[in-house]
PDB file of N, CA and C in Angstrom:
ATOM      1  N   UNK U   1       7.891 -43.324  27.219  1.00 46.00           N
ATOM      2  CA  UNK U   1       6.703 -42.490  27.306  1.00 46.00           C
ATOM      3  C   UNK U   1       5.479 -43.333  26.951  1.00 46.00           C
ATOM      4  N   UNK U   2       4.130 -43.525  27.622  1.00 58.00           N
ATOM      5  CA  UNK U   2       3.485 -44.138  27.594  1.00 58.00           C
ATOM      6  C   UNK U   2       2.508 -43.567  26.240  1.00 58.00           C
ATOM      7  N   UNK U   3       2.226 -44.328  25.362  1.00 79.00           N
ATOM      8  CA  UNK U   3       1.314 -44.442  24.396  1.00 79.00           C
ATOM      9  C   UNK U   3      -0.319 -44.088  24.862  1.00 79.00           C
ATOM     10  N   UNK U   4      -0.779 -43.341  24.451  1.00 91.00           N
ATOM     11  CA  UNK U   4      -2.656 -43.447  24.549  1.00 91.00           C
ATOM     12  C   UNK U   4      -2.946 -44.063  23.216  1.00 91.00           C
ATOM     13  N   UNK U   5      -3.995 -44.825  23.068  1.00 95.00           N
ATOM     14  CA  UNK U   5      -4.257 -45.428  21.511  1.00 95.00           C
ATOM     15  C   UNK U   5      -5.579 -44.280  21.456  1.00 95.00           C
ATOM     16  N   UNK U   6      -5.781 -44.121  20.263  1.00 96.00           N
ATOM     17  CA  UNK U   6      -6.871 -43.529  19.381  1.00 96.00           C
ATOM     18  C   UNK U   6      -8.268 -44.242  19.852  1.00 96.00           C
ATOM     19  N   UNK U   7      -8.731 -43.434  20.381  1.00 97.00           N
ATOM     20  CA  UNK U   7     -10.580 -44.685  20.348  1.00 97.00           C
ATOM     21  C   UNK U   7     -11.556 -44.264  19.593  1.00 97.00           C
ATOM     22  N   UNK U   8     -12.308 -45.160  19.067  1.00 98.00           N
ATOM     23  CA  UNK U   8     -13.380 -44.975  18.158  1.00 98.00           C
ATOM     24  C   UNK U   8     -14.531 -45.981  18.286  1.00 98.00           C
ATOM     25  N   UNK U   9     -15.561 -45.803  18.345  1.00 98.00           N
ATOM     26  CA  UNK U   9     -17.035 -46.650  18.315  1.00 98.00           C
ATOM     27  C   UNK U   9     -17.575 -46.731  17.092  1.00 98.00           C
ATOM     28  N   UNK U  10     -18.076 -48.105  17.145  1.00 98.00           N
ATOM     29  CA  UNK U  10     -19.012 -48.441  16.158  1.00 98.00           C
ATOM     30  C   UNK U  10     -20.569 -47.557  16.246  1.00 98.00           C
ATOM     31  N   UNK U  11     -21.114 -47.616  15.185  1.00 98.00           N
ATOM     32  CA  UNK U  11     -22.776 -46.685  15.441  1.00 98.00           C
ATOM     33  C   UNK U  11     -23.290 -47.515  16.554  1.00 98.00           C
ATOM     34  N   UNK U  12     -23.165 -48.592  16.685  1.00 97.00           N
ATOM     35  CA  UNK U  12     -24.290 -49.564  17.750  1.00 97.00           C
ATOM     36  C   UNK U  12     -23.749 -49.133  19.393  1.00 97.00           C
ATOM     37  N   UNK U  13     -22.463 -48.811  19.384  1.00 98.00           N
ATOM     38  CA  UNK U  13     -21.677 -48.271  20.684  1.00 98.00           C
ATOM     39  C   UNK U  13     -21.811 -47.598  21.478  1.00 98.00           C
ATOM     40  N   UNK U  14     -21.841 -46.123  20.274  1.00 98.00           N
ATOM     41  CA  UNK U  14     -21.868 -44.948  20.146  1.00 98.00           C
ATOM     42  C   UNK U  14     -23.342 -44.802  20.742  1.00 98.00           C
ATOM     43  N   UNK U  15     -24.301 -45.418  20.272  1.00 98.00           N
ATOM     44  CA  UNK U  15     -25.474 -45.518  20.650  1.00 98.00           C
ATOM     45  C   UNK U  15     -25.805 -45.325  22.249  1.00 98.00           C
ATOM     46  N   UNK U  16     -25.591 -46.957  22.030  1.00 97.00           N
ATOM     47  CA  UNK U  16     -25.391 -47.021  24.061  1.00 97.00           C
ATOM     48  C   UNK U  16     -24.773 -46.466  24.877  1.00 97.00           C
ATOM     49  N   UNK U  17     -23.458 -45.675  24.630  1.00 97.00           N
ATOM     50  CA  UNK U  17     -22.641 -45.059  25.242  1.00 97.00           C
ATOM     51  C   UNK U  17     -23.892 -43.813  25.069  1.00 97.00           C
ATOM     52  N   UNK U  18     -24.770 -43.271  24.339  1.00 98.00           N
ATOM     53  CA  UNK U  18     -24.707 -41.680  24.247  1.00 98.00           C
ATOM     54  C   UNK U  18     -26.266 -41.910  25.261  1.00 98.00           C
ATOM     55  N   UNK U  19     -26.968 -43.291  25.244  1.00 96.00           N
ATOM     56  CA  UNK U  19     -27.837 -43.247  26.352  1.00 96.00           C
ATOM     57  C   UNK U  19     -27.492 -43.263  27.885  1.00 96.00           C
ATOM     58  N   UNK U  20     -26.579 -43.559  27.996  1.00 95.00           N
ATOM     59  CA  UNK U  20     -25.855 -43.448  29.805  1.00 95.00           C
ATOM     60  C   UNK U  20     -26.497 -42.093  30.160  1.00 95.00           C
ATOM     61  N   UNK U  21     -26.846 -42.504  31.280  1.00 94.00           N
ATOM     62  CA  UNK U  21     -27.149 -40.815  32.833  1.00 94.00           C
ATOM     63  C   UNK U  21     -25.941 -40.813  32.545  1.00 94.00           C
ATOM     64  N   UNK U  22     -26.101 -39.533  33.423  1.00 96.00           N
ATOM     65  CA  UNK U  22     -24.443 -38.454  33.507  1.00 96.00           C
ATOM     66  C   UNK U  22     -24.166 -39.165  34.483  1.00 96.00           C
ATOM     67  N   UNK U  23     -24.387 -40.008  35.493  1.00 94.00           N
ATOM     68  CA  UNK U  23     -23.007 -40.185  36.691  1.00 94.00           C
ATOM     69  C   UNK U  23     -22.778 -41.636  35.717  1.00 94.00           C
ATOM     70  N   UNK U  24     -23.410 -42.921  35.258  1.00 94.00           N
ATOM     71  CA  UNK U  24     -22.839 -43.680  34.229  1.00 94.00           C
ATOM     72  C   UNK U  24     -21.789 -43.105  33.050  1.00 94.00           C
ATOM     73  N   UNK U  25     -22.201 -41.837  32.219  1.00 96.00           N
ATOM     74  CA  UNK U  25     -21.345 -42.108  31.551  1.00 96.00           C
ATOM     75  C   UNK U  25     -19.953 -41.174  31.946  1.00 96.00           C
ATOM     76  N   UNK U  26     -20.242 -40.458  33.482  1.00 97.00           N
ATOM     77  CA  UNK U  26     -18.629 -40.356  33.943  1.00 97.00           C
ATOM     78  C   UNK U  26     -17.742 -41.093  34.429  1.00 97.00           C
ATOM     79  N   UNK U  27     -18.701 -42.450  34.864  1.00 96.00           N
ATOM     80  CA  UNK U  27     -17.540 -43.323  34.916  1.00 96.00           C
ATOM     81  C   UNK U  27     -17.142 -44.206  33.818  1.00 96.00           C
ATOM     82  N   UNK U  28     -18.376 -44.370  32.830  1.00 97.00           N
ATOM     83  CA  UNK U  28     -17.513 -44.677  31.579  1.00 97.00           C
ATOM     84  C   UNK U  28     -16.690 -44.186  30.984  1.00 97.00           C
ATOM     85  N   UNK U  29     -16.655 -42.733  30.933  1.00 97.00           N
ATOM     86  CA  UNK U  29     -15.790 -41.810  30.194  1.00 97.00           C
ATOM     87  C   UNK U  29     -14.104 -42.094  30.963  1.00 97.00           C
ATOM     88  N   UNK U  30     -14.275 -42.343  32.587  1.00 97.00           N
ATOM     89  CA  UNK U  30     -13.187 -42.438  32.795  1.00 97.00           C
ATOM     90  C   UNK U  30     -12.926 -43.931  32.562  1.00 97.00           C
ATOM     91  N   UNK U  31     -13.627 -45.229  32.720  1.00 96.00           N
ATOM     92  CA  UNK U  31     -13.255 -46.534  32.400  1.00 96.00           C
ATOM     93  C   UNK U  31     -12.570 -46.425  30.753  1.00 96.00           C
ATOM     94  N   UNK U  32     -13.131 -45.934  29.973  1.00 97.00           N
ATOM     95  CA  UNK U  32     -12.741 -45.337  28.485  1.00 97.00           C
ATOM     96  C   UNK U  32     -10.933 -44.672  28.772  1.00 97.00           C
ATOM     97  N   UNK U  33     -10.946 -43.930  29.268  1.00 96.00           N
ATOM     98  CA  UNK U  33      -9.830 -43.046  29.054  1.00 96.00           C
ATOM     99  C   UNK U  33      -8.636 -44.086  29.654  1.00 96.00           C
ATOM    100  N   UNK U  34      -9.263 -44.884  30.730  1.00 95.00           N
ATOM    101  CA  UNK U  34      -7.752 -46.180  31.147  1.00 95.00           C
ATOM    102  C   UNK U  34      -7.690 -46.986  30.038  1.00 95.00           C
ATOM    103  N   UNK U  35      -8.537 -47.419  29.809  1.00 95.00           N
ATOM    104  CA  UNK U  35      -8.761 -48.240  28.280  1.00 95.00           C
ATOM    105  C   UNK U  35      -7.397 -47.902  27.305  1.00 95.00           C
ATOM    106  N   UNK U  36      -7.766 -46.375  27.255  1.00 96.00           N
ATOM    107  CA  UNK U  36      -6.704 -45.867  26.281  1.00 96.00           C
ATOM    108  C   UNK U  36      -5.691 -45.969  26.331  1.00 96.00           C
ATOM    109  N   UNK U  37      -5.088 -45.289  27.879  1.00 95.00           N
ATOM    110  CA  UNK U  37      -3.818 -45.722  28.412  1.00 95.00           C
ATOM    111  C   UNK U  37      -3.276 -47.221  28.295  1.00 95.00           C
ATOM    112  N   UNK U  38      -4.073 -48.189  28.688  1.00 94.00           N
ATOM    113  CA  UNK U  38      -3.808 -50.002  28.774  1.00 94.00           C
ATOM    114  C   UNK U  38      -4.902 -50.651  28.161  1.00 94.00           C
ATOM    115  N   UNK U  39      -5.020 -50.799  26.708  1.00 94.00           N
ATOM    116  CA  UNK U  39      -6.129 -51.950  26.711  1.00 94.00           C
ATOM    117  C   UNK U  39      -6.004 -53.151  27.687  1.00 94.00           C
ATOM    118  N   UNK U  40      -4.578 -53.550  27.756  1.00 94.00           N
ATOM    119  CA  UNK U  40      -4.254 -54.704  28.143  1.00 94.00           C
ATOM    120  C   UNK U  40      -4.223 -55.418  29.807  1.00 94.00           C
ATOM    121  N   UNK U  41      -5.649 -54.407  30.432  1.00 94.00           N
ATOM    122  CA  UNK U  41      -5.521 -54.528  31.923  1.00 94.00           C
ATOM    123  C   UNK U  41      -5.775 -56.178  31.640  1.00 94.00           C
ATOM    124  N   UNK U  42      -4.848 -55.960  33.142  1.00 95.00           N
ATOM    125  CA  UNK U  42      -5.480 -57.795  33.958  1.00 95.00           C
ATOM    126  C   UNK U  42      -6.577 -57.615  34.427  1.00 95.00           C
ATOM    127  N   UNK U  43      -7.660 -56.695  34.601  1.00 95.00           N
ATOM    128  CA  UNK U  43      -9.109 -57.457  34.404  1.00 95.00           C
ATOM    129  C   UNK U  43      -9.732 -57.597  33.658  1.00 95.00           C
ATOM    130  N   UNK U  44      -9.365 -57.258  32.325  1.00 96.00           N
ATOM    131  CA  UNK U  44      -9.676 -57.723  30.863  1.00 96.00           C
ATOM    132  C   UNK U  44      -9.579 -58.766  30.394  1.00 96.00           C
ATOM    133  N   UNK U  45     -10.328 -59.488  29.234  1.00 96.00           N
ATOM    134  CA  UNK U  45      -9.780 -60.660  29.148  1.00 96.00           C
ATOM    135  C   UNK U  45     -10.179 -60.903  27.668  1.00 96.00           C
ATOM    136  N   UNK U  46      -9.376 -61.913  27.186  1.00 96.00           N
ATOM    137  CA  UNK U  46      -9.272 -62.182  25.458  1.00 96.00           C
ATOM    138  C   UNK U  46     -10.196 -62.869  25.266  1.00 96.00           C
ATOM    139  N   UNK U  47     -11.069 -62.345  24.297  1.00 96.00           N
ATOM    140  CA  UNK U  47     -12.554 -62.936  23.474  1.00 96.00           C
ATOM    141  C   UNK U  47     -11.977 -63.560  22.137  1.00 96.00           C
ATOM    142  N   UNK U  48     -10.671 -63.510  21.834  1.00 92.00           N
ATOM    143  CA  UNK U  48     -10.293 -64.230  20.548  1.00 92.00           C
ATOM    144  C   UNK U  48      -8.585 -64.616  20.446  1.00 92.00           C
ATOM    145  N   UNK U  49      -8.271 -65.542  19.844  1.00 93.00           N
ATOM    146  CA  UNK U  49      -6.765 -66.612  19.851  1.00 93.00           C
ATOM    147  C   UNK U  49      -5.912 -65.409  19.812  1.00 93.00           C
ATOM    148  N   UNK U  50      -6.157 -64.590  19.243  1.00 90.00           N
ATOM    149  CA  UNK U  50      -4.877 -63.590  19.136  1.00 90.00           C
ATOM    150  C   UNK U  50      -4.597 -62.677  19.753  1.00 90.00           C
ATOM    151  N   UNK U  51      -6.097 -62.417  20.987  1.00 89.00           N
ATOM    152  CA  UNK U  51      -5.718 -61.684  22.576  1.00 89.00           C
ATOM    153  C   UNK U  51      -6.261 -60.161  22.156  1.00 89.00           C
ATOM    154  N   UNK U  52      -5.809 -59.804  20.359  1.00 93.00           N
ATOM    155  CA  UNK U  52      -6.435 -58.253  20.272  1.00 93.00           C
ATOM    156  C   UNK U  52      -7.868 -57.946  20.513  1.00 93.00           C
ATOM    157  N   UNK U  53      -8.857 -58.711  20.341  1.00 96.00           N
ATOM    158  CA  UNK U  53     -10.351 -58.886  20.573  1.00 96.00           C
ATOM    159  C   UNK U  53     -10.523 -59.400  22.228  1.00 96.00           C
ATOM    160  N   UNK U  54     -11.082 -57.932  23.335  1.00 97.00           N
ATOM    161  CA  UNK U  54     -10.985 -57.992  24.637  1.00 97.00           C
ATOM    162  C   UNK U  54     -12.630 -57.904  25.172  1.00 97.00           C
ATOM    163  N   UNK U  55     -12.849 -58.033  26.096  1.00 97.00           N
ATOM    164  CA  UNK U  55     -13.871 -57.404  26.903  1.00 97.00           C
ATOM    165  C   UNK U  55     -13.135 -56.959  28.392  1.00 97.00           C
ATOM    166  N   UNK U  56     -13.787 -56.323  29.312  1.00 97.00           N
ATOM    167  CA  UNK U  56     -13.923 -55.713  30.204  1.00 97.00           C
ATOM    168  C   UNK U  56     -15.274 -55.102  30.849  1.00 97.00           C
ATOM    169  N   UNK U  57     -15.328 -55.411  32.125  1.00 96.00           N
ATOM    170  CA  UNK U  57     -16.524 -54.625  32.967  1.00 96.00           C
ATOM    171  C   UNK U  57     -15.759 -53.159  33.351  1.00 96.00           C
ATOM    172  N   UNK U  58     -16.406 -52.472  32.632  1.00 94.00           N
ATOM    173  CA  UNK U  58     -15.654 -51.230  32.967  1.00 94.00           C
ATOM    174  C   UNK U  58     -16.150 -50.558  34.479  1.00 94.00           C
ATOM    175  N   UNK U  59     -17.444 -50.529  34.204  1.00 92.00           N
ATOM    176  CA  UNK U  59     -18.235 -50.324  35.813  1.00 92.00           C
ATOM    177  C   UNK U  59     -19.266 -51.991  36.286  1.00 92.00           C
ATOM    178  N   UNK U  60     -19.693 -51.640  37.570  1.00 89.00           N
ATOM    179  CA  UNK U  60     -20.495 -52.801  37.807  1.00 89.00           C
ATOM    180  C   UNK U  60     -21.499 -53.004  36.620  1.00 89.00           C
ATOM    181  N   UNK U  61     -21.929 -51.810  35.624  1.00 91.00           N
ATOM    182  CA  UNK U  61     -23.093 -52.291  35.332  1.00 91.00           C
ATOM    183  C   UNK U  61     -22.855 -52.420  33.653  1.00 91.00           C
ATOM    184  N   UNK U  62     -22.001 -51.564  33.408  1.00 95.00           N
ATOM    185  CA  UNK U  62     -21.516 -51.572  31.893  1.00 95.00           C
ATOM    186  C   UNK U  62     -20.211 -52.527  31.124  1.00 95.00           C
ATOM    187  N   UNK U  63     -20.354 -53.530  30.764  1.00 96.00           N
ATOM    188  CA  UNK U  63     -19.301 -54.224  29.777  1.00 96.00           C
ATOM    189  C   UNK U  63     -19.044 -53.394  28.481  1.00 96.00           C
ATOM    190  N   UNK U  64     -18.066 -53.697  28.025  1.00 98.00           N
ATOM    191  CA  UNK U  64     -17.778 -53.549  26.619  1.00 98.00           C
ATOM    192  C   UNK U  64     -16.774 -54.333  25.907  1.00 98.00           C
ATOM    193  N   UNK U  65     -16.755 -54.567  24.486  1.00 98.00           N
ATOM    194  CA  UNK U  65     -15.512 -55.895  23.793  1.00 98.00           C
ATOM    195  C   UNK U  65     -15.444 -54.830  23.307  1.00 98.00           C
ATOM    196  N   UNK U  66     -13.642 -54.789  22.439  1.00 98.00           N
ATOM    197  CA  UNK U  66     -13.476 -53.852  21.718  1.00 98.00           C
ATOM    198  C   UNK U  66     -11.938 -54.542  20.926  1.00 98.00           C
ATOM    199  N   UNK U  67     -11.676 -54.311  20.284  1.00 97.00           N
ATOM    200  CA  UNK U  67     -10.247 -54.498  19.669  1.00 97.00           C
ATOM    201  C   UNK U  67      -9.443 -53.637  19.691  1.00 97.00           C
ATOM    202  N   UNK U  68      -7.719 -53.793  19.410  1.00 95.00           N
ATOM    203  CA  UNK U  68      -7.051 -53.315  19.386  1.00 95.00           C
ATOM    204  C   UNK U  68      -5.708 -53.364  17.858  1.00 95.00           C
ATOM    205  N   UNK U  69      -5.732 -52.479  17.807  1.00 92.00           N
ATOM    206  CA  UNK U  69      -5.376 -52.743  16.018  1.00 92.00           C
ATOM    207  C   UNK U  69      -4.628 -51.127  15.939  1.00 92.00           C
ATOM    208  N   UNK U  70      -3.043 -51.541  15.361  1.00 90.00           N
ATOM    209  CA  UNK U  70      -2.455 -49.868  15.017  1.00 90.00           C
ATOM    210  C   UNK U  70      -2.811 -48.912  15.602  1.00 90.00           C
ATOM    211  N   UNK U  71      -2.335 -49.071  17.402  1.00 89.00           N
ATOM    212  CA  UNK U  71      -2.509 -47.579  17.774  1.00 89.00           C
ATOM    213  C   UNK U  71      -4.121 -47.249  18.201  1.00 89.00           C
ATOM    214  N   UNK U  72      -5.238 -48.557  17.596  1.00 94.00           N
ATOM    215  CA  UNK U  72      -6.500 -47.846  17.639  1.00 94.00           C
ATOM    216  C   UNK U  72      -7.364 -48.664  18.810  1.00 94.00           C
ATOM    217  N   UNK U  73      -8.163 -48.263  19.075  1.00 96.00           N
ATOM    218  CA  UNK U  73      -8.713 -48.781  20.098  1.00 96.00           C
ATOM    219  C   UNK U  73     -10.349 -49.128  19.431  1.00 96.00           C
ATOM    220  N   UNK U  74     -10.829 -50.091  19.369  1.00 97.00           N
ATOM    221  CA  UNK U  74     -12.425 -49.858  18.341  1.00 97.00           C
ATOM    222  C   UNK U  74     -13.306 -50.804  19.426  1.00 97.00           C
ATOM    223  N   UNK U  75     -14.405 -49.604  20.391  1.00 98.00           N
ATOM    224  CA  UNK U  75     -15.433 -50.179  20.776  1.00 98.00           C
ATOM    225  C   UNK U  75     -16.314 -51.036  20.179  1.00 98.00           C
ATOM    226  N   UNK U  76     -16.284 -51.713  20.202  1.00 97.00           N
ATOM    227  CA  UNK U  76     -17.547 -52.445  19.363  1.00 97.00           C
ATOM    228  C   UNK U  76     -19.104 -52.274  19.677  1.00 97.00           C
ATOM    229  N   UNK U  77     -18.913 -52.982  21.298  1.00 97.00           N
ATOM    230  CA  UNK U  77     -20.230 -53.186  22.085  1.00 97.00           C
ATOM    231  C   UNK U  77     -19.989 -52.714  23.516  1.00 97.00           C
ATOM    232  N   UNK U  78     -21.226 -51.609  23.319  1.00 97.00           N
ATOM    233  CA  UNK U  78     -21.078 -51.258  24.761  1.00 97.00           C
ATOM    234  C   UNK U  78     -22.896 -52.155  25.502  1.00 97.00           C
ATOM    235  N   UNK U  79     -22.492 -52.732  26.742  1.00 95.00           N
ATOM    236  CA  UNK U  79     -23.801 -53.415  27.120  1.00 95.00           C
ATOM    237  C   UNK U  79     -23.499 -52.980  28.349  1.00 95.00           C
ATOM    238  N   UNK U  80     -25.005 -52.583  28.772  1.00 93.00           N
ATOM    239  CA  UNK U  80     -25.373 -51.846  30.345  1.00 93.00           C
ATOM    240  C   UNK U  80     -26.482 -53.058  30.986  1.00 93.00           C
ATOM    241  N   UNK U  81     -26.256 -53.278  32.051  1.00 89.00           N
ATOM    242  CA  UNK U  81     -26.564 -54.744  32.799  1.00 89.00           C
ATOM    243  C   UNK U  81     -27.547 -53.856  33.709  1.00 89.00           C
ATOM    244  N   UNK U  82     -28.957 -54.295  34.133  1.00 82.00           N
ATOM    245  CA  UNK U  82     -29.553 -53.577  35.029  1.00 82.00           C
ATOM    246  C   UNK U  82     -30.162 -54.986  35.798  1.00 82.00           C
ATOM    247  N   UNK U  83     -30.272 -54.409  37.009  1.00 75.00           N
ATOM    248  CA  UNK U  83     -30.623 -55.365  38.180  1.00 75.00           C
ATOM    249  C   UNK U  83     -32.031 -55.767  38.124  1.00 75.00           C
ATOM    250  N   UNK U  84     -32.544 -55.766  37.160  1.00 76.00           N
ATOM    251  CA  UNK U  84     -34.357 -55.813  36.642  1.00 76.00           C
ATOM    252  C   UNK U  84     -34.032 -56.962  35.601  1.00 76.00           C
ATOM    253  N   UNK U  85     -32.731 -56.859  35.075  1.00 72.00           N
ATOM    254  CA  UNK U  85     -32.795 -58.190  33.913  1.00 72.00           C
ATOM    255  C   UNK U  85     -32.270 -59.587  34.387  1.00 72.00           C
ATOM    256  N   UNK U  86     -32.548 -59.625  35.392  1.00 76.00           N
ATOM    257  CA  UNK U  86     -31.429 -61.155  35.726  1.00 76.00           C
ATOM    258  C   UNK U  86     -32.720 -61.897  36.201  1.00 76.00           C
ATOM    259  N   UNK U  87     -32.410 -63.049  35.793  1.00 81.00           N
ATOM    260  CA  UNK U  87     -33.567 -64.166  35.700  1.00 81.00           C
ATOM    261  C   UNK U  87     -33.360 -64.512  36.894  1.00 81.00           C
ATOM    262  N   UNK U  88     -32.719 -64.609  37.672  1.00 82.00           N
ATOM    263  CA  UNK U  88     -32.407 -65.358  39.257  1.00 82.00           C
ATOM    264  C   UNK U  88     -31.883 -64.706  39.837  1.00 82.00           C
ATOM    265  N   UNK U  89     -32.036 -63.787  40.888  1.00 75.00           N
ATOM    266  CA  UNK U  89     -31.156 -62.939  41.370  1.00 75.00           C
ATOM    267  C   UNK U  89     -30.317 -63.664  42.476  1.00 75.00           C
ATOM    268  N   UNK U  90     -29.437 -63.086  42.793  1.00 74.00           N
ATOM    269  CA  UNK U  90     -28.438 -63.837  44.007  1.00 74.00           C
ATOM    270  C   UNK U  90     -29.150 -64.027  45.481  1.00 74.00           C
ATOM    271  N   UNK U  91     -29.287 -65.007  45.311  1.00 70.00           N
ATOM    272  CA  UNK U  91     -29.644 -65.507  47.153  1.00 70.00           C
ATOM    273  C   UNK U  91     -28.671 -65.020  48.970  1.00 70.00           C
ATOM    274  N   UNK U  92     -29.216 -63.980  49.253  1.00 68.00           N
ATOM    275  CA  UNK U  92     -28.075 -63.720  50.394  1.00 68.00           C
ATOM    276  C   UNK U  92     -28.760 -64.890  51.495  1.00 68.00           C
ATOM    277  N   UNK U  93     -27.409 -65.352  52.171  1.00 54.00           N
ATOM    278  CA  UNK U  93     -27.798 -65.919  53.467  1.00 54.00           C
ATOM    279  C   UNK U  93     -28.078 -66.859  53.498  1.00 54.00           C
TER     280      UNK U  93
END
């Protein structure tokens, strides 16, 4: 039977997560809820030697690192990427 882990945010998280529009934070809410099911997707990847400290692009525009520890799941940082902040944008063509 597949495990869901417990999730919980830090205040700084919680933050950014509670500024998302509603169609952002429904797909965070659902990027969140796979989270729960698998921290351990293969498009995730280990921010520290021992693999429990992850990040993930959950949507195109939102990252988050978070750990995994007893069952728990702990957002750390949620960061929302907007197409106004990139110093060089991509060259088509």
């Amino acid at each position: 039977m597949p495990t869901t882990y417990q999730v919980y945010f830090t205040e700084q998280a919680a933050a950014t997560r509670d500024r998302l529009d509603a169609p952002q934070r429904a797909a965070f809410d659902k990027g969140i809820s796979l989270l729960a099911r698998d921290p351990f997707l293969s498009v995730s990847r280990a921010i520290s030697s021992t693999g429990d400290d992850r990040t993930v692009r959950l949507t195109q525009n939102v990252l988050v690192e978070y750990t995994i520890s007893m069952g728990r799941l702990l957002i750390f940082i949620v960061e929302v990427f907007n197409d106004k902040d990139v110093l060089i944008p991509d060259v088509e063509g």
